CSV table of C-alpha atoms in Angstrom, one decimal:
chain,number,residue,atom,x,y,z
A,1,UNK,CA,117.0,5.4,114.4
A,2,UNK,CA,115.8,2.4,112.3
A,3,UNK,CA,112.1,1.9,111.7
A,4,UNK,CA,112.4,-1.3,114.0
A,5,UNK,CA,113.8,0.7,116.9
A,6,UNK,CA,111.1,3.3,116.5
A,7,UNK,CA,108.6,0.7,117.0
A,8,UNK,CA,110.1,-0.3,120.2
A,9,UNK,CA,110.4,3.0,121.4
A,10,UNK,CA,106.6,3.5,120.7
A,11,UNK,CA,105.8,0.4,122.6
A,12,UNK,CA,107.7,1.4,125.5
A,13,UNK,CA,106.1,4.6,125.8
A,14,UNK,CA,102.8,3.1,126.0
A,15,UNK,CA,103.8,0.7,128.6
A,16,UNK,CA,102.1,2.5,131.4
A,17,UNK,CA,98.6,2.2,129.5
A,18,UNK,CA,99.4,-1.3,128.2
A,19,UNK,CA,101.9,-3.3,130.5
A,20,UNK,CA,104.8,-5.1,128.7
A,21,UNK,CA,104.9,-8.7,128.7
A,22,UNK,CA,108.2,-10.3,130.0
A,23,UNK,CA,108.4,-12.6,126.9
A,24,UNK,CA,108.4,-9.3,124.7
A,25,UNK,CA,111.0,-7.6,126.6
A,26,UNK,CA,113.1,-10.9,126.3
A,27,UNK,CA,112.5,-11.0,122.5
A,28,UNK,CA,113.0,-7.5,121.8
A,29,UNK,CA,116.4,-7.0,123.6
A,30,UNK,CA,119.4,-7.2,121.2
A,31,UNK,CA,123.0,-6.2,121.7
A,32,UNK,CA,122.8,-4.6,118.3
A,33,UNK,CA,120.3,-2.1,119.4
A,34,UNK,CA,121.1,1.7,120.3
A,35,UNK,CA,122.6,2.0,123.8
A,36,UNK,CA,119.7,4.2,125.0
A,37,UNK,CA,117.2,1.6,123.8
A,38,UNK,CA,119.0,-1.3,125.5
A,39,UNK,CA,119.1,0.5,128.7
A,40,UNK,CA,115.3,1.4,128.5
A,41,UNK,CA,114.5,-2.4,127.8
A,42,UNK,CA,116.9,-3.5,130.7
A,43,UNK,CA,115.4,-1.1,133.1
A,44,UNK,CA,111.9,-2.5,132.4
A,45,UNK,CA,113.4,-6.0,132.8
A,46,UNK,CA,114.9,-5.1,136.2
A,47,UNK,CA,111.3,-3.7,137.5
A,48,UNK,CA,110.0,-7.2,137.1
A,49,UNK,CA,111.8,-8.2,140.1
A,50,UNK,CA,111.6,-12.2,140.5
A,51,UNK,CA,110.0,-12.4,137.0
A,52,UNK,CA,113.1,-10.4,135.4
A,53,UNK,CA,116.1,-12.1,136.8
A,54,UNK,CA,115.7,-15.3,134.9
A,55,UNK,CA,115.2,-13.4,131.8
A,56,UNK,CA,118.1,-11.4,132.5
A,57,UNK,CA,120.4,-14.4,133.2
A,58,UNK,CA,119.3,-15.9,129.8
A,59,UNK,CA,120.0,-12.8,128.0
A,60,UNK,CA,123.6,-12.5,129.7
A,61,UNK,CA,124.2,-16.3,128.5
A,62,UNK,CA,123.2,-15.1,125.1
A,63,UNK,CA,124.7,-11.7,124.8
A,64,UNK,CA,127.4,-11.7,127.3
A,65,UNK,CA,128.0,-9.4,130.4
A,66,UNK,CA,126.8,-6.1,128.8
A,67,UNK,CA,126.5,-3.1,130.9
A,68,UNK,CA,122.9,-2.6,130.9
A,69,UNK,CA,122.2,-6.5,131.6
A,70,UNK,CA,124.5,-6.1,134.6
A,71,UNK,CA,122.8,-3.0,135.9
A,72,UNK,CA,119.4,-4.8,135.3
A,73,UNK,CA,120.7,-7.7,137.6
A,74,UNK,CA,121.1,-5.0,140.3
A,75,UNK,CA,117.7,-3.3,139.7
A,76,UNK,CA,115.8,-6.6,140.0
A,77,UNK,CA,116.9,-6.8,143.7
A,78,UNK,CA,116.8,-10.6,143.9
A,79,UNK,CA,119.4,-12.1,146.3
A,80,UNK,CA,120.6,-14.5,143.7
A,81,UNK,CA,121.4,-11.6,141.4
A,82,UNK,CA,123.2,-9.6,144.4
A,83,UNK,CA,125.3,-12.9,145.0
A,84,UNK,CA,125.9,-13.4,141.4
A,85,UNK,CA,127.3,-9.7,141.0
A,86,UNK,CA,129.6,-10.2,144.2
A,87,UNK,CA,131.0,-13.1,142.5
A,88,UNK,CA,131.8,-11.0,139.4
A,89,UNK,CA,133.3,-8.4,141.6
A,90,UNK,CA,135.9,-10.9,142.7
A,91,UNK,CA,136.8,-12.2,139.4
A,92,UNK,CA,139.8,-10.4,137.9
A,93,UNK,CA,139.2,-8.1,134.8
A,94,UNK,CA,141.7,-6.3,132.6
A,95,UNK,CA,139.1,-3.6,132.0
A,96,UNK,CA,138.4,-0.9,135.0
A,97,UNK,CA,134.8,-0.3,133.4
A,98,UNK,CA,133.9,-3.6,134.0
A,99,UNK,CA,134.8,-3.5,137.7
A,100,UNK,CA,132.8,-0.2,137.7
A,101,UNK,CA,129.7,-1.6,136.2
A,102,UNK,CA,129.5,-4.3,138.8
A,103,UNK,CA,130.0,-1.9,141.5
A,104,UNK,CA,127.2,0.5,140.2
A,105,UNK,CA,124.9,-2.7,139.7
A,106,UNK,CA,125.4,-3.4,143.4
A,107,UNK,CA,124.8,0.1,144.5
A,108,UNK,CA,121.0,-0.6,143.9
A,109,UNK,CA,121.3,-2.8,147.1
A,110,UNK,CA,122.2,0.1,149.3
A,111,UNK,CA,122.9,-0.9,152.9
A,112,UNK,CA,122.8,-4.6,152.1
A,113,UNK,CA,126.0,-4.3,150.2
A,114,UNK,CA,129.0,-5.5,152.1
A,115,UNK,CA,131.3,-2.7,153.7
A,116,UNK,CA,134.1,-4.2,151.6
A,117,UNK,CA,132.4,-3.2,148.5
A,118,UNK,CA,131.9,0.4,149.8
A,119,UNK,CA,135.5,0.7,150.8
A,120,UNK,CA,136.6,-0.6,147.6
A,121,UNK,CA,134.8,2.3,145.9
A,122,UNK,CA,136.0,4.8,148.2
A,123,UNK,CA,139.6,3.8,148.0
A,124,UNK,CA,139.6,3.9,144.2
A,125,UNK,CA,140.8,7.2,142.6
A,126,UNK,CA,138.3,7.3,139.9
A,127,UNK,CA,135.6,9.7,139.9
A,128,UNK,CA,132.7,7.5,139.0
A,129,UNK,CA,134.2,4.8,141.7
A,130,UNK,CA,134.0,7.3,144.5
A,131,UNK,CA,130.6,8.6,143.4
A,132,UNK,CA,129.2,5.1,143.5
A,133,UNK,CA,130.8,4.8,146.9
A,134,UNK,CA,129.0,8.0,148.1
A,135,UNK,CA,125.6,6.5,146.8
A,136,UNK,CA,126.4,3.5,149.0
A,137,UNK,CA,127.1,5.9,151.9
A,138,UNK,CA,123.7,7.7,151.4
A,139,UNK,CA,122.0,4.3,151.6
A,140,UNK,CA,123.4,3.4,155.1
A,141,UNK,CA,124.0,6.9,156.5
A,142,UNK,CA,121.0,6.4,158.7
A,143,UNK,CA,122.6,3.6,160.6
A,144,UNK,CA,126.0,5.7,161.1
A,145,UNK,CA,127.0,8.0,163.9
A,146,UNK,CA,128.2,11.3,162.9
A,147,UNK,CA,131.6,10.4,163.4
A,148,UNK,CA,131.7,7.4,161.3
A,149,UNK,CA,129.9,9.2,158.5
A,150,UNK,CA,132.5,11.8,158.7
A,151,UNK,CA,135.3,9.1,158.7
A,152,UNK,CA,133.9,7.6,155.5
A,153,UNK,CA,133.5,11.2,153.8
A,154,UNK,CA,136.8,12.4,155.0
A,155,UNK,CA,138.7,11.3,151.8
A,156,UNK,CA,135.8,12.6,149.6
A,157,UNK,CA,136.0,16.0,151.2
A,158,UNK,CA,139.7,16.2,150.6
A,159,UNK,CA,139.3,15.3,147.0
A,160,UNK,CA,140.5,18.0,144.3
A,161,UNK,CA,137.3,17.4,142.4
A,162,UNK,CA,134.7,20.0,142.8
A,163,UNK,CA,131.6,17.8,141.7
A,164,UNK,CA,132.5,15.0,144.1
A,165,UNK,CA,132.9,17.3,147.1
A,166,UNK,CA,129.7,18.9,146.5
A,167,UNK,CA,128.0,15.8,146.3
A,168,UNK,CA,129.3,14.9,149.4
A,169,UNK,CA,128.3,18.0,151.3
A,170,UNK,CA,124.6,17.2,150.1
A,171,UNK,CA,125.0,14.0,151.8
A,172,UNK,CA,126.4,15.5,155.2
A,173,UNK,CA,123.7,18.3,155.1
A,174,UNK,CA,121.0,16.0,156.0
A,175,UNK,CA,122.5,15.8,159.5
A,176,UNK,CA,122.6,18.5,162.2
A,177,UNK,CA,125.3,17.1,164.3
A,178,UNK,CA,127.8,19.7,165.8
A,179,UNK,CA,130.8,17.8,164.4
A,180,UNK,CA,129.4,17.8,160.6
A,181,UNK,CA,128.7,21.7,161.1
A,182,UNK,CA,132.2,22.2,162.2
A,183,UNK,CA,133.5,20.3,159.1
A,184,UNK,CA,131.3,22.1,156.7
A,185,UNK,CA,132.5,25.3,158.1
A,186,UNK,CA,136.1,24.5,157.5
A,187,UNK,CA,135.3,24.0,153.8
A,188,UNK,CA,133.8,27.6,153.7
A,189,UNK,CA,137.4,29.0,154.2
A,190,UNK,CA,140.0,27.6,151.8
A,191,UNK,CA,138.4,25.6,149.2
A,192,UNK,CA,137.3,26.8,145.9
A,193,UNK,CA,134.3,29.2,145.4
A,194,UNK,CA,131.9,26.5,144.3
A,195,UNK,CA,132.8,24.2,147.2
A,196,UNK,CA,132.6,27.1,149.8
A,197,UNK,CA,129.3,28.1,148.2
A,198,UNK,CA,127.8,24.7,148.7
A,199,UNK,CA,129.1,24.6,152.3
A,200,UNK,CA,127.5,27.9,153.2
A,201,UNK,CA,124.3,26.6,151.9
A,202,UNK,CA,124.6,23.5,153.8
A,203,UNK,CA,125.0,25.2,156.9
A,204,UNK,CA,122.0,27.4,156.2
A,205,UNK,CA,119.9,24.3,155.6
A,206,UNK,CA,121.0,22.6,158.8
A,207,UNK,CA,119.6,25.7,160.6
A,208,UNK,CA,120.7,24.7,164.2
A,209,UNK,CA,122.2,27.0,166.8
A,210,UNK,CA,125.5,25.5,166.2
A,211,UNK,CA,125.3,26.1,162.4
A,212,UNK,CA,124.2,29.7,163.0
A,213,UNK,CA,127.1,30.5,165.6
A,214,UNK,CA,129.5,29.1,162.8
A,215,UNK,CA,127.8,31.3,160.2
A,216,UNK,CA,128.2,34.4,162.4
A,217,UNK,CA,131.8,33.4,163.2
A,218,UNK,CA,132.4,33.1,159.5
A,219,UNK,CA,130.9,36.4,158.6
A,220,UNK,CA,133.0,38.2,161.0
A,221,UNK,CA,136.4,36.5,160.4
A,222,UNK,CA,136.8,35.4,156.8
A,223,UNK,CA,139.2,37.8,154.8
A,224,UNK,CA,137.2,37.4,151.6
A,225,UNK,CA,134.3,39.9,151.5
A,226,UNK,CA,132.4,37.7,149.1
A,227,UNK,CA,132.4,34.9,151.4
A,228,UNK,CA,131.6,36.9,154.4
A,229,UNK,CA,128.5,38.1,152.3
A,230,UNK,CA,127.7,34.4,151.6
A,231,UNK,CA,127.5,33.7,155.5
A,232,UNK,CA,125.6,36.8,156.1
A,233,UNK,CA,123.1,36.0,153.5
A,234,UNK,CA,122.3,32.6,154.8
A,235,UNK,CA,121.9,34.0,158.3
A,236,UNK,CA,119.5,36.4,156.9
A,237,UNK,CA,117.6,33.8,155.2
A,238,UNK,CA,117.4,31.8,158.4
A,239,UNK,CA,116.1,34.7,160.2
A,240,UNK,CA,113.5,35.7,157.8
A,241,UNK,CA,112.2,32.1,157.6
C-alpha cells in the first residue's frame, strides 16, 4: 500500500466522526488506486444520493465505465441513474462481465427494476447472473403469490450448483404456503446432502402444520437413515420450542 492510499484509508475510517466532503471524494478517486479503495470511495459516493450522482457522472466521463462507478450509480438510487444503467444494458458488449456489472448495479433498485431485467438474469447460465436474479426476486417477493415465486425460482432450484440452490431455499423459507413446503420437501429426497440439509432446516423454520406433517412423512419414508434423522431433528426442535 502506498503512503497516499494509507492516508485515504485513514480518512475513510474517520468518516463517521468527520463526514466526507463530496468534493474530497471526487478529487480522491483515481482508476490507478487499488480495487478495494476505489470500491470504498464509490460506496461513499453512492450514499450521497442526489449529491453523488453528478460526481459519479463526471468520474465516468473522466475514467470510463469502471465497475465501482457503475455500482455507485445504482447505489445513489436516482431515477436518472437507473435509466442510464438500463440504457447501458441495451448496448451491445463483447464482455459478459460488463453486462453483469450493469445488472448488479440495477439490482440496488429492487422491485423498481423492469421484469425483463429479472428474466435476463434468470435465463443466463452464469452463476453470478442467476444470483443477481435471485436478489431481484427477494426484493419483489412480497408482491408475488406463492405460485409466482415458485415459477421464478423453478430453474434455480433445478440448478446443479449447490450455492445457488441453497440461496434460493433461503428466499423460499420466508414464506409458509403449502406449495412452497411441498417443493422444499421434494428437495430433501434426491438432491445433494448440503441441499437436503438446507431444505430440512427451511421446513423447520417454516413451522406450520403442513411443514410438520411433511417432516413426519420424511422421517418415516426416506431410505437414507441420515436424512430421516435430519427430519426427526427438525421435528424435535419445533416441539421443544
